[in-house]
Short mmCIF file of C-alpha atoms and ligand atoms in Angstrom, two decimals:
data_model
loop_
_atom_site.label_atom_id
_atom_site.label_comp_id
_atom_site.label_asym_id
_atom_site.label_seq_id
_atom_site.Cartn_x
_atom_site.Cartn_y
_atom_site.Cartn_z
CA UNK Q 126 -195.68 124.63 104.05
CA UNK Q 127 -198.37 122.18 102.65
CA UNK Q 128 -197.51 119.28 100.98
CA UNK Q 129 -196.60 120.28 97.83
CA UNK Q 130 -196.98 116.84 96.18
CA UNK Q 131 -200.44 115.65 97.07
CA UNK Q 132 -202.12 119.60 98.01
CA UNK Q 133 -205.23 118.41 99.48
CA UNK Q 134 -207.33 120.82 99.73
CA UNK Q 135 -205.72 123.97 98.94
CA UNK Q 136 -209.51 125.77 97.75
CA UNK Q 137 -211.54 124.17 99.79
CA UNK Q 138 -215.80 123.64 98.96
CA UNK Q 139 -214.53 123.76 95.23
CA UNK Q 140 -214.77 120.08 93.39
CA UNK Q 141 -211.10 119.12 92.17
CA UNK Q 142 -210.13 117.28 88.91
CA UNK Q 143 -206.62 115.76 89.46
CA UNK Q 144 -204.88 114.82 86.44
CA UNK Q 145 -201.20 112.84 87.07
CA UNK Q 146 -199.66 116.03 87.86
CA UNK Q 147 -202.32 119.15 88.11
CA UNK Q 148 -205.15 119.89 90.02
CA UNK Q 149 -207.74 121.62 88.28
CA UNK Q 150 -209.96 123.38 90.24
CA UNK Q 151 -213.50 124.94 88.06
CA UNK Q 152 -214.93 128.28 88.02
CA UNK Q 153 -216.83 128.08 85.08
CA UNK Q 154 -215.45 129.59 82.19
CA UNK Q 155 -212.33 129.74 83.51
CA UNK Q 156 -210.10 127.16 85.46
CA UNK Q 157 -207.89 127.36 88.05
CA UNK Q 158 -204.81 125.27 86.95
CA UNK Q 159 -202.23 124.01 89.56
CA UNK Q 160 -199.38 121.86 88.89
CA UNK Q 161 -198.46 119.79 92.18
CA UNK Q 162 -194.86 118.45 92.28
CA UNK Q 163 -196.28 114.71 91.74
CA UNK Q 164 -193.87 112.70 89.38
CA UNK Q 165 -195.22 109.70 87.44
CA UNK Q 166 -193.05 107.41 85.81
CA UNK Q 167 -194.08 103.99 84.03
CA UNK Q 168 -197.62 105.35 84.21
CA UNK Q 169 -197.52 105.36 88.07
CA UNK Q 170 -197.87 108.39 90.27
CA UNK Q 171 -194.71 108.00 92.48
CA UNK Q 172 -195.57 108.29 96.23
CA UNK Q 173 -192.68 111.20 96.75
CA UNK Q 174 -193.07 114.40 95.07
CA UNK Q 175 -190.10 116.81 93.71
CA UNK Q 176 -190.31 119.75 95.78
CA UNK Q 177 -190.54 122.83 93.32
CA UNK Q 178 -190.83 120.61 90.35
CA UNK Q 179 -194.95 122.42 89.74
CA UNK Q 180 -193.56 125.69 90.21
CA UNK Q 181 -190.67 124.99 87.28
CA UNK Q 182 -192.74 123.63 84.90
CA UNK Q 183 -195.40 126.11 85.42
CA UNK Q 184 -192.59 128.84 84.78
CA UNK Q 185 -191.54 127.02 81.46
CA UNK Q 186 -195.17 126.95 80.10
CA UNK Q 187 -195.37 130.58 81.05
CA UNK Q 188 -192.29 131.64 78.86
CA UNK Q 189 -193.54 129.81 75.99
CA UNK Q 190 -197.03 130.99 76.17
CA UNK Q 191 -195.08 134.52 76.23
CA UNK Q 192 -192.75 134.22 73.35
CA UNK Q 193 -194.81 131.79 70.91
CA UNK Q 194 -197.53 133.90 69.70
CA UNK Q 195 -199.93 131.48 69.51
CA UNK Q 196 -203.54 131.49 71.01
CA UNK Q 197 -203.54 129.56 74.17
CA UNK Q 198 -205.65 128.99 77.59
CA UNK Q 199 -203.48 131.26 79.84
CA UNK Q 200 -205.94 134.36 81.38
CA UNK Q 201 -203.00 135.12 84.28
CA UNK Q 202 -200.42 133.95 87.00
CA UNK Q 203 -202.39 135.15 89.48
CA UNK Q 204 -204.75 133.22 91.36
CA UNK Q 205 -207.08 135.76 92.60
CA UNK Q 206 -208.17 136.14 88.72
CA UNK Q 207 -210.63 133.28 90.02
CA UNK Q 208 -213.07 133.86 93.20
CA UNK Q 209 -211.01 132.21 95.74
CA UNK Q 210 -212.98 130.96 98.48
CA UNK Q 211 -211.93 131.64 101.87
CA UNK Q 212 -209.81 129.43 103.55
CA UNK Q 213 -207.57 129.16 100.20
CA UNK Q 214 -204.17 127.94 100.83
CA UNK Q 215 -202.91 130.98 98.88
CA UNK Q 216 -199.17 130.17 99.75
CA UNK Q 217 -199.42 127.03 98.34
CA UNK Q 218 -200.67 128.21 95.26
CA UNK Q 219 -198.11 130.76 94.28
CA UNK Q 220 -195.71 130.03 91.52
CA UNK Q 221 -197.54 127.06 90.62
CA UNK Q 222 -200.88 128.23 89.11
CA UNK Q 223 -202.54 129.57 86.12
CA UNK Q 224 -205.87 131.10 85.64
CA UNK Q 225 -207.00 129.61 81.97
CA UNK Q 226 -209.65 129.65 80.12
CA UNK Q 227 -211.77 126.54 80.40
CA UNK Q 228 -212.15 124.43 76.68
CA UNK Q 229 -213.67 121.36 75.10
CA UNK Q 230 -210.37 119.68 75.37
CA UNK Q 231 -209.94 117.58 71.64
CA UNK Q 232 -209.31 114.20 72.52
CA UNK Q 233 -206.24 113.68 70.38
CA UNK Q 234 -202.62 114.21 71.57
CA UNK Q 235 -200.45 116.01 69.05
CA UNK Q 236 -196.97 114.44 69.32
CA UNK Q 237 -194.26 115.65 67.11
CA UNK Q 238 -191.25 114.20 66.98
CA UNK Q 239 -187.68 115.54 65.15
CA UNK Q 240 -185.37 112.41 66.21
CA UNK Q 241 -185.51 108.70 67.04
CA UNK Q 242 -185.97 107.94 70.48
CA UNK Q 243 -187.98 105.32 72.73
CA UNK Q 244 -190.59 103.57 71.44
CA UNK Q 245 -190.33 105.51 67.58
CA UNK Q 246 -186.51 103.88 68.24
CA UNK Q 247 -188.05 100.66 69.25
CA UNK Q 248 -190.39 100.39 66.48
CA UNK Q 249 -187.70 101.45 63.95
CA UNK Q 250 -186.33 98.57 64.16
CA UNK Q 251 -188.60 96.06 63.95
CA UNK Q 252 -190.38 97.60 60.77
CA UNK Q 253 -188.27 101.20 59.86
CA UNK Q 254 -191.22 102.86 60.80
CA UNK Q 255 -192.31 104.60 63.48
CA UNK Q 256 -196.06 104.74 64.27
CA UNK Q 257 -196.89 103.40 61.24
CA UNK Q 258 -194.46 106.32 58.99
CA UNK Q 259 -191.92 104.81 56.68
CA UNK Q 260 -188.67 105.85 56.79
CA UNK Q 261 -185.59 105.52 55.12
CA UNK Q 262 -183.01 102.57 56.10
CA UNK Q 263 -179.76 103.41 58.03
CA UNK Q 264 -181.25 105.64 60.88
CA UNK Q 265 -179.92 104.92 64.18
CA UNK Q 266 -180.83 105.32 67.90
CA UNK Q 267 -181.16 109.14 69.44
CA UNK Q 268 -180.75 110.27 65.10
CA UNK Q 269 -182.36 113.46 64.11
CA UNK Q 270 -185.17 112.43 61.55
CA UNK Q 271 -185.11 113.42 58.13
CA UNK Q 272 -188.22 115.70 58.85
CA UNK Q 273 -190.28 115.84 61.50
CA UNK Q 274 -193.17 113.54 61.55
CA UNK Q 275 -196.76 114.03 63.33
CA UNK Q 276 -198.12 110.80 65.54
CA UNK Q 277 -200.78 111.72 67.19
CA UNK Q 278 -202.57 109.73 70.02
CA UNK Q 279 -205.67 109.17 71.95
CA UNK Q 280 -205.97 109.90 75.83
CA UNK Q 281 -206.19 107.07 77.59
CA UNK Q 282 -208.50 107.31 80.83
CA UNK Q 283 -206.06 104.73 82.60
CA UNK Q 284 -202.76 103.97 81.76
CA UNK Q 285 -200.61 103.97 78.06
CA UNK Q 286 -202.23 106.59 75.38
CA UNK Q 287 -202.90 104.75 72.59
CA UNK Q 288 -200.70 105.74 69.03
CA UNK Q 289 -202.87 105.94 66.05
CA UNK Q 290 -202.73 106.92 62.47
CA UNK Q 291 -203.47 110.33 60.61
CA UNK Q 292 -206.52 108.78 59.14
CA UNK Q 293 -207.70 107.26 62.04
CA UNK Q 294 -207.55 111.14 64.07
CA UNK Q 295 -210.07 112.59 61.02
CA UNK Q 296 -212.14 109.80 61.70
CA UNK Q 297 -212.31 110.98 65.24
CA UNK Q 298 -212.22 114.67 65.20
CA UNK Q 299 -212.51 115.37 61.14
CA UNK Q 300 -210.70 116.20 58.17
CA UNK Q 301 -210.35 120.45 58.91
CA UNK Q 302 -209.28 119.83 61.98
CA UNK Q 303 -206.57 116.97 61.97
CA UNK Q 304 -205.06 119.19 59.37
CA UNK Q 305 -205.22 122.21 61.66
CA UNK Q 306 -203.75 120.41 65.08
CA UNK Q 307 -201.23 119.06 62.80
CA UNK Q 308 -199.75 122.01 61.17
CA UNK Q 309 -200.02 124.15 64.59
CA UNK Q 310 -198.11 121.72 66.13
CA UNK Q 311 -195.19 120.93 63.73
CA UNK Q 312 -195.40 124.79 63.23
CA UNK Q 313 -195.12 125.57 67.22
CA UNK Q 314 -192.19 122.75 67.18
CA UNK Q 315 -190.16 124.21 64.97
CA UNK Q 316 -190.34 127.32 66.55
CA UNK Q 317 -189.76 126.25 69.77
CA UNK Q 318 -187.07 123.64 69.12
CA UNK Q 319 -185.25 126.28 67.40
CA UNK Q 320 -185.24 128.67 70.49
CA UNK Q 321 -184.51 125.89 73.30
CA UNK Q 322 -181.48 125.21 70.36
CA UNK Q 323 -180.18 128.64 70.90
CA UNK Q 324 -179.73 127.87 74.63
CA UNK Q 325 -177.99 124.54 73.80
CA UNK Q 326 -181.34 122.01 74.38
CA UNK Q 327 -182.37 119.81 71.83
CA UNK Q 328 -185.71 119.52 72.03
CA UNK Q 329 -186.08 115.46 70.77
CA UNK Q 330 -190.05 115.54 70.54
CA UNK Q 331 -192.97 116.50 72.22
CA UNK Q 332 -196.75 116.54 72.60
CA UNK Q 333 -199.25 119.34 72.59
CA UNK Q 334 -203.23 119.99 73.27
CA UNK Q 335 -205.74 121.93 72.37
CA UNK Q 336 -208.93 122.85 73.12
CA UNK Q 337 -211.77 124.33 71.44
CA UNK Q 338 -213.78 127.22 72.18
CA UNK Q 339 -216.37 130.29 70.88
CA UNK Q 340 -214.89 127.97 67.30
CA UNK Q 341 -211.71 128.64 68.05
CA UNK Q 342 -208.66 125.74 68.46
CA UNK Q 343 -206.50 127.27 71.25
CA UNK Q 344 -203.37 125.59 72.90
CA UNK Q 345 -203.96 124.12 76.55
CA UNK Q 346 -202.31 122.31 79.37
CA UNK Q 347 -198.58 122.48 79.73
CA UNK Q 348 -196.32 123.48 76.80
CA UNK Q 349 -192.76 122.26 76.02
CA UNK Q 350 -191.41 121.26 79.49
CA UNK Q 351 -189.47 118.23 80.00
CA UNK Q 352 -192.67 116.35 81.51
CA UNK Q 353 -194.22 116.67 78.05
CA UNK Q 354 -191.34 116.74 76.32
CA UNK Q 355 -188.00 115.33 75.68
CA UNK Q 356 -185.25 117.28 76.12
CA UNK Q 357 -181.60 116.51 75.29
CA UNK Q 358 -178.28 118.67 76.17
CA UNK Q 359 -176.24 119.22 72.70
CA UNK Q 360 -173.10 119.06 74.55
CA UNK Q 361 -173.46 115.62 75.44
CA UNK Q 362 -175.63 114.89 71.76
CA UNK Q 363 -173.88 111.42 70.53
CA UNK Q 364 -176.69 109.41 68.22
CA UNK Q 365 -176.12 105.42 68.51
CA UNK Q 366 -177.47 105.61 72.03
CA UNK Q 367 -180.01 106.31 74.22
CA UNK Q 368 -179.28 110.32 75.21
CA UNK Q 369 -179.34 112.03 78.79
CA UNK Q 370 -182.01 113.76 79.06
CA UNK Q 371 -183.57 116.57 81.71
CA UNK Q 372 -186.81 114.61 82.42
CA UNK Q 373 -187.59 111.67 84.74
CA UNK Q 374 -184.79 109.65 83.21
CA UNK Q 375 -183.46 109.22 86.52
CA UNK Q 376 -186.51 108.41 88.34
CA UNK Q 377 -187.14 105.84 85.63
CA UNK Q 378 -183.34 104.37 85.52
CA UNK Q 379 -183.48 104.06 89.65
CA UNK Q 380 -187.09 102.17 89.49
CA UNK Q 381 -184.72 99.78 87.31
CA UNK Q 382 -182.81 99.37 89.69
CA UNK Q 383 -185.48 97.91 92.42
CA UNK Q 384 -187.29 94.71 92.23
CA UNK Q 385 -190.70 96.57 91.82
CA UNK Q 386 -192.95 94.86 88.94
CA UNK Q 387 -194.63 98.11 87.85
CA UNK Q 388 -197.89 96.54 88.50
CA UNK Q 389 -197.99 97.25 91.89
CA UNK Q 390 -197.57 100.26 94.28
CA UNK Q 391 -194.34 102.42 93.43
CA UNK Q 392 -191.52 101.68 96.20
CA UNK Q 393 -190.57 105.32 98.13
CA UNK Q 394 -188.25 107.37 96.32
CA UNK Q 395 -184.26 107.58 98.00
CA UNK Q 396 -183.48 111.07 98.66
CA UNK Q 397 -180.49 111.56 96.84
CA UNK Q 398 -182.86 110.58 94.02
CA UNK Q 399 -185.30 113.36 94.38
CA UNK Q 400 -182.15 115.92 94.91
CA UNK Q 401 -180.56 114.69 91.44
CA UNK Q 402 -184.32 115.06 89.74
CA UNK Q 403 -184.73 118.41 91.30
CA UNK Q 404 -181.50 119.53 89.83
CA UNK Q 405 -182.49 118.91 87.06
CA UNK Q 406 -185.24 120.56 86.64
CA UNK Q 407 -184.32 123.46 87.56
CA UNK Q 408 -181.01 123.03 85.52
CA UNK Q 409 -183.73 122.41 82.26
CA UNK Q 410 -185.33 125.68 83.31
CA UNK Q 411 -182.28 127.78 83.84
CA UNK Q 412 -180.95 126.81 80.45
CA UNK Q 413 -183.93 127.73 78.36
CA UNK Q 414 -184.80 130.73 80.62
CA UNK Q 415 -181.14 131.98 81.50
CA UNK Q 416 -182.11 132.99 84.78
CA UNK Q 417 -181.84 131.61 88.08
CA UNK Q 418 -184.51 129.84 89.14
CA UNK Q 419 -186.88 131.73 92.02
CA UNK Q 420 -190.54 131.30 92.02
CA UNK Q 421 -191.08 134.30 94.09
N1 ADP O 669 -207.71 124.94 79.08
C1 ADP O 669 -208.11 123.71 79.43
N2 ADP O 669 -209.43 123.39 79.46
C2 ADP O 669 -209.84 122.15 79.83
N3 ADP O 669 -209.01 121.15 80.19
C3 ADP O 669 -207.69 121.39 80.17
C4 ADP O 669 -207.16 122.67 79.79
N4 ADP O 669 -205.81 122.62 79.83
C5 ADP O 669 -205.50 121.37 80.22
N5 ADP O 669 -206.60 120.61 80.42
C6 ADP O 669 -206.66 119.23 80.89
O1 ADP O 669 -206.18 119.21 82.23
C7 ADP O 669 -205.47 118.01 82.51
C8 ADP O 669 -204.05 118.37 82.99
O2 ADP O 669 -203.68 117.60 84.09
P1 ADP O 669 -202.46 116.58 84.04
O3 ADP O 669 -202.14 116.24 85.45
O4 ADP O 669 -201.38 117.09 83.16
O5 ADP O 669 -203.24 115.38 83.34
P2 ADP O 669 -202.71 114.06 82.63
O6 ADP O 669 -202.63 113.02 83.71
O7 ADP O 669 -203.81 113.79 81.65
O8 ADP O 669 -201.40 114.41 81.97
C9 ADP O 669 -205.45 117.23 81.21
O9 ADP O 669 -206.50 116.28 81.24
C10 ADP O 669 -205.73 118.28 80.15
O10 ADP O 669 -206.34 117.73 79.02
MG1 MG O 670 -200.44 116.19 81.50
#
């Protein structure tokens, strides 16, 4: 099998775009859309990948896609909805790739938050705000807000995106269509929080995109996975502390562990560590989907 985590050149003679985690590959009007199993953490790419982790969240983004009823970028699973060029790494591509249609991506990304964790959590207490919202006195770490709030952000090229206000956004992409991103997205969190809830995830916050095309504001790139998202087991829900969660918490709480600086090259990955991540994953994924997972 290829290497999963860096997938060199998979569709070869076609010019790739590699985000942190995808690949994108163009054809136009439509792109081909492959997440690798690359893991970043602390805004590094880590030099070990999680084997299957692409394949997962490129199953999670599928069911949503499915059951939100929303307009969004996926054409198909199948990657010979694109011209494949020969000598395609086909196998490599399975399970892990979308056709979608290609969009003026809006710069902005729409995070929506329904409880106080990280940096809202760190912010809250210097100034009970978080991104610049007020909110009431007596909230503590991991609570669920008293509604859910909209802080949106720009993409950074390199490193941390950059938090900015409402106002701020319609000076960048207008009045019309602030308003719009913002009310799809706290409209497409509710909805979705509400399902993961059924199957015993709290989904903490989260950030969307969208991208524009023939005048239309679709939703792009992945949707409500734990790489985009936090997500939180109610079982083990306790607010007054920082909550386990099914994302790269313990990627991030090993790196604390080492003497790396975080301004340097990542240090290799133990492989007990990339077991435990892998589990869970997949133990994310079989929660919300309640199947096991298989990306045959
Ligand atoms: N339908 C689409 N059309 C154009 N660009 C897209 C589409 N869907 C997602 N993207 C872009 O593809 C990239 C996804 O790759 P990823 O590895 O997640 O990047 P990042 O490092 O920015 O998170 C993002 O830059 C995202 O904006
Ligand atoms: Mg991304």
């Amino acid at each position: 099998m290829a290497s999963s985590a860096l997938l060199e050149s998979i569709v070869p003679g076609i010019p790739v775009r590699r985000g942190k985690v995808r690949d994108i590959y163009d054809f136009g009007d439509k792109l081909l859309f492959v997440a690798t199993d690359r893991i970043s953490a602390f805004d590094w790419i880590l030099p070990n990948g999680i084997p299957d982790k692409g394949r997962i969240l490129t199953k999670l983004s599928e069911m949503w896609f499915e059951r939100l009823d929303v307009k969004n970028h996926l054409i198909s699973m199948d990657p010979h909805d694109v011209p494949l060029p020969e000598g395609t790494d086909y196998d490599s591509l399975l399970g892990r790739s979308m056709v979608v249609r290609k969009t003026e991506v809006v710069p902005i990304e729409c995070v929506i938050r329904g409880y106080l964790s990280g940096s809202g959590w760190k912010e809250y207490q210097k100034s009970q705000s978080v991104c610049g919202i007020s909110l009431k006195e007596g909230l503590t770490e991991s609570d669920r807000l008293p509604e859910l709030i909209f802080t949106p952000a720009t993409k950074a090229e390199e490193g941390h995106d950059i938090n900015i206000s409402f106002e701020q956004m319609v000076d960048i992409v207008g009045q019309d269509l602030s308003e719009q991103l913002r009310d799809m997205s706290l409209d497409i969190y509710r909805r979705g929080a509400e399902f993961a809830l059924t199957k015993d995830i709290i989904i903490a916050d989260t950030k969307f995109e969208f991208g524009q095309i023939d005048n239309e504001v679709i939703l792009i790139d992945e949707v409500l996975t734990p790489d985009s998202s936090r997500f939180w087991p109610v079982d083990l829900y306790e607010p007054g502390k920082g909550q386990p969660s099914y994302d790269k918490q313990f990627v991030r709480d090993w790196l604390e562990t080492t003497s790396w600086d975080k301004n340097s090259e990542p240090p290799e990955l133990p492989v007990e560590i990339i077991e435990k991540t892998r589990e869970k994953y997949i133990e994310a994924y079989e929660k919300l989907v309640e199947e096991p997972f298989s990306w045959k």
